[in-house]
Amino acid sequence: MLTVKGLEAYYGNIRALKGIDLDVKEGSIVTIIGANGAGKTTTMKAISGLLNPRNGSIQFMGQDITGLRPDQRVSMGISLVPEGRAILSGMSVLENLEMGAYHRNDQEVKQDLENVMDRFPILRERIHQAGGTLSGGQQQMLAIARALMARPKLLLLDEPSMGLAPLIVADIFKIIQEINQEGTTVLLVEQNVKQALKIADYAYVLETGKIVTSGTADELLDDSRVVEAYLGGGHSS
Amino acid sequence: MNWQQVINGLTIGSIYSIVALGYTLVFGVLQILNMAHGEIFMMGAFIGLMMVVKFQAPLPVAFLAAVLVTAILGYLLERFALRPLRGKAGVSHLAPLISTIGVSIFLENLAHHWFGAETHPFPVSFATISYQIGGVKISLVQLTIFIISITLMVGLSLWLSRTKAGTALRATAENIETASLLGVNTQKIITLTVVIASVMGGIAGVLVGMAFNAVSPQMGLEIGLKGLAIIILGGMGNIKGAMVGGLILGMTEVMSVAFGYSGYRDAIAFLMIIVILLIRPQGLFGQSAPQVRK
């Protein structure tokens, strides 16, 4: 569904991505794991169109989307829930959700709005409250719900568990799994490696702008280097 | 309370509000002070004047012509003075400010060249008609100005809060990156914003021409500074702030004249702005800090 080839991106003169190849199969959950500064968010920005790569190509459902604007990619079915959630804090929960369906003109927007509020009942309770007044976990739910309003084929999630209490993290991961089972392909960037590998079908490990290893989640869980570096295996941490 | 002065103050104030709205819309979306706004306003006034004087056009046609020309000016401003500077590495954040100053000088000189440096009277066919309500005299010119300004303000507010494009504009103003991730073509919204702001300036230009019976190439500077003062008073980028701020400034000016301090009119008005800002540095409707909670 998504094929990234030789992706290179720069911030000024700093080469943040040094040629990344990755492949996301339709219907799967793929995760990119790695330390801070490895280039995970940069990769997501490049896929969503926020950042123009200097080299490489991004193909989505057989089409080259490398030069397209973010809004054009949204219309094609790629939605990003960015790191930090990016809630429109001055706008109400309802307006945030409606903005999620901005590119749609079909009659089912209303029904989808009901569906996401069924999935996240807290949003129904807070529907007229300003987005900025929600708690961190609620904002994450709003950010995911808002992305779903676009009816994405590929949902990009950048650090959805960041800064959230463990109970809420478990909730969020359960919801990601449900969304995937309903047919949305998911590309997930996470520092919470244990949780990410638990739900992912396939994983890439990113280190200083390069993919150093990849495999099915089970393969990576058996890989001593991965366990040691990211799961604290062998060390008391 | 002198109701006559209240009416006068509201009339002038409502025009100021329209001018300030143009500034605040552009600032809200682009975080740029559009220093050419006053001169686009002046161009609107001249276009309206020329339609009335040269072509004997009725007032609605004069307004339409001013709207059309200032919309085009707004588009050109965005296309050639703002867009080339946006999102480029190494461009100072002051660059767009400077380029709009350039455009303002260009427009003022153009007006000098085309229309001459002198102040032109703005003839309005119904200038002598007025109505007596109680002890208050309202001229038809005042009434026209007031109705047009209020309609514009209400229309803009409804458009921003109720329509998809208006909501997209607010989203873009709040966070341009997020808006683009939600599927908004932010380039389009930016162009639309500058065009709408310019049209508001153009309409305000014709209104000021009517209100003061005077149009000159320098009129953009004075009103431009007032517009800037109003958005600082109301809170940068805040729609309500621009509206209320304009009315406050207009009212203060008229009242200081009414109480016999006509020579100090601007001084009193700006003194009041300073006092309000000392009490509320973020402006009347501005937020002191983002309300985002983690």
PDB file of C-alpha atoms in Angstrom, chain A residues 45 48 50 69-71 74 78-80 82 84-91 95-96 99-105 130 132-136 139 146 162, chain B residues 89 160-189 287 290-294:
ATOM      1  CA  LYS A  45       6.436  14.217   8.264  1.00  0.00           C
ATOM      2  CA  SER A  48       2.315  13.031   5.328  1.00  0.00           C
ATOM      3  CA  LEU A  50       4.768  18.258   5.879  1.00  0.00           C
ATOM      4  CA  ARG A  69       0.863  18.763  -0.486  1.00  0.00           C
ATOM      5  CA  PRO A  70      -0.426  17.384   2.839  1.00  0.00           C
ATOM      6  CA  ASP A  71      -4.041  18.252   1.999  1.00  0.00           C
ATOM      7  CA  VAL A  74      -5.403  13.552   3.034  1.00  0.00           C
ATOM      8  CA  ILE A  78      -3.377   9.343   4.332  1.00  0.00           C
ATOM      9  CA  SER A  79      -4.011  10.964   7.709  1.00  0.00           C
ATOM     10  CA  LEU A  80      -1.388  11.786  10.308  1.00  0.00           C
ATOM     11  CA  PRO A  82       1.082  14.167  14.770  1.00  0.00           C
ATOM     12  CA  GLY A  84       1.824  16.239  20.509  1.00  0.00           C
ATOM     13  CA  ARG A  85      -1.681  15.685  19.057  1.00  0.00           C
ATOM     14  CA  ALA A  86      -2.053  19.135  17.483  1.00  0.00           C
ATOM     15  CA  ILE A  87      -5.526  19.782  18.813  1.00  0.00           C
ATOM     16  CA  LEU A  88      -7.014  23.096  17.677  1.00  0.00           C
ATOM     17  CA  SER A  89      -7.238  24.303  21.246  1.00  0.00           C
ATOM     18  CA  GLY A  90      -9.357  27.384  20.610  1.00  0.00           C
ATOM     19  CA  MET A  91     -11.971  25.395  18.695  1.00  0.00           C
ATOM     20  CA  GLU A  95     -15.311  21.781  15.348  1.00  0.00           C
ATOM     21  CA  ASN A  96     -12.120  19.734  15.645  1.00  0.00           C
ATOM     22  CA  MET A  99     -12.388  19.808  10.510  1.00  0.00           C
ATOM     23  CA  GLY A 100     -11.287  16.179  10.299  1.00  0.00           C
ATOM     24  CA  ALA A 101     -13.883  15.658   7.584  1.00  0.00           C
ATOM     25  CA  TYR A 102     -12.909  18.882   5.821  1.00  0.00           C
ATOM     26  CA  HIS A 103     -12.156  17.324   2.438  1.00  0.00           C
ATOM     27  CA  ARG A 104     -15.324  15.208   2.422  1.00  0.00           C
ATOM     28  CA  ASN A 105     -18.577  16.228   0.801  1.00  0.00           C
ATOM     29  CA  ALA A 130     -12.754  23.959  23.734  1.00  0.00           C
ATOM     30  CA  GLY A 132      -7.519  22.944  24.735  1.00  0.00           C
ATOM     31  CA  THR A 133      -9.426  22.230  27.942  1.00  0.00           C
ATOM     32  CA  LEU A 134      -9.272  18.440  27.517  1.00  0.00           C
ATOM     33  CA  SER A 135      -6.787  16.303  29.424  1.00  0.00           C
ATOM     34  CA  GLY A 136      -3.851  14.732  27.612  1.00  0.00           C
ATOM     35  CA  GLN A 139      -6.795  15.125  23.498  1.00  0.00           C
ATOM     36  CA  ARG A 146     -10.467  13.602  14.152  1.00  0.00           C
ATOM     37  CA  MET A 162       3.548  10.049  24.766  1.00  0.00           C
TER      38      MET A 162
ATOM     39  CA  ALA B  89      15.103  29.094   4.446  1.00  0.00           C
ATOM     40  CA  LEU B 160     -16.079  32.527  10.194  1.00  0.00           C
ATOM     41  CA  SER B 161     -18.191  30.579  12.659  1.00  0.00           C
ATOM     42  CA  ARG B 162     -20.723  28.832  10.425  1.00  0.00           C
ATOM     43  CA  THR B 163     -19.126  27.994   7.104  1.00  0.00           C
ATOM     44  CA  LYS B 164     -16.597  25.365   6.189  1.00  0.00           C
ATOM     45  CA  ALA B 165     -14.231  27.885   4.612  1.00  0.00           C
ATOM     46  CA  GLY B 166     -14.537  30.187   7.635  1.00  0.00           C
ATOM     47  CA  THR B 167     -13.763  27.326  10.008  1.00  0.00           C
ATOM     48  CA  ALA B 168     -10.798  26.372   7.832  1.00  0.00           C
ATOM     49  CA  LEU B 169      -9.565  29.957   8.089  1.00  0.00           C
ATOM     50  CA  ARG B 170      -9.769  29.816  11.885  1.00  0.00           C
ATOM     51  CA  ALA B 171      -7.997  26.463  11.905  1.00  0.00           C
ATOM     52  CA  THR B 172      -5.253  27.862   9.663  1.00  0.00           C
ATOM     53  CA  ALA B 173      -4.915  30.873  11.967  1.00  0.00           C
ATOM     54  CA  GLU B 174      -4.567  28.622  14.982  1.00  0.00           C
ATOM     55  CA  ASN B 175      -2.042  26.232  13.461  1.00  0.00           C
ATOM     56  CA  ILE B 176      -1.214  26.204   9.778  1.00  0.00           C
ATOM     57  CA  GLU B 177       0.538  22.814   9.878  1.00  0.00           C
ATOM     58  CA  THR B 178      -2.372  21.140  11.628  1.00  0.00           C
ATOM     59  CA  ALA B 179      -4.839  22.672   9.193  1.00  0.00           C
ATOM     60  CA  SER B 180      -2.894  21.227   6.271  1.00  0.00           C
ATOM     61  CA  LEU B 181      -2.872  17.795   7.946  1.00  0.00           C
ATOM     62  CA  LEU B 182      -6.661  17.996   8.162  1.00  0.00           C
ATOM     63  CA  GLY B 183      -6.913  18.489   4.426  1.00  0.00           C
ATOM     64  CA  VAL B 184      -6.990  22.274   4.173  1.00  0.00           C
ATOM     65  CA  ASN B 185      -5.215  23.799   1.200  1.00  0.00           C
ATOM     66  CA  THR B 186      -3.611  26.458   3.369  1.00  0.00           C
ATOM     67  CA  GLN B 187      -2.187  28.389   0.419  1.00  0.00           C
ATOM     68  CA  LYS B 188      -5.741  28.939  -0.829  1.00  0.00           C
ATOM     69  CA  ILE B 189      -6.891  30.026   2.630  1.00  0.00           C
ATOM     70  CA  GLN B 287      -5.017  35.676  25.664  1.00  0.00           C
ATOM     71  CA  PRO B 290      -2.031  29.662  25.399  1.00  0.00           C
ATOM     72  CA  GLN B 291      -4.671  27.620  27.213  1.00  0.00           C
ATOM     73  CA  VAL B 292      -3.278  24.321  26.056  1.00  0.00           C
ATOM     74  CA  ARG B 293      -3.111  21.772  28.825  1.00  0.00           C
ATOM     75  CA  LYS B 294      -1.091  18.627  28.791  1.00  0.00           C
TER      76      LYS B 294
END
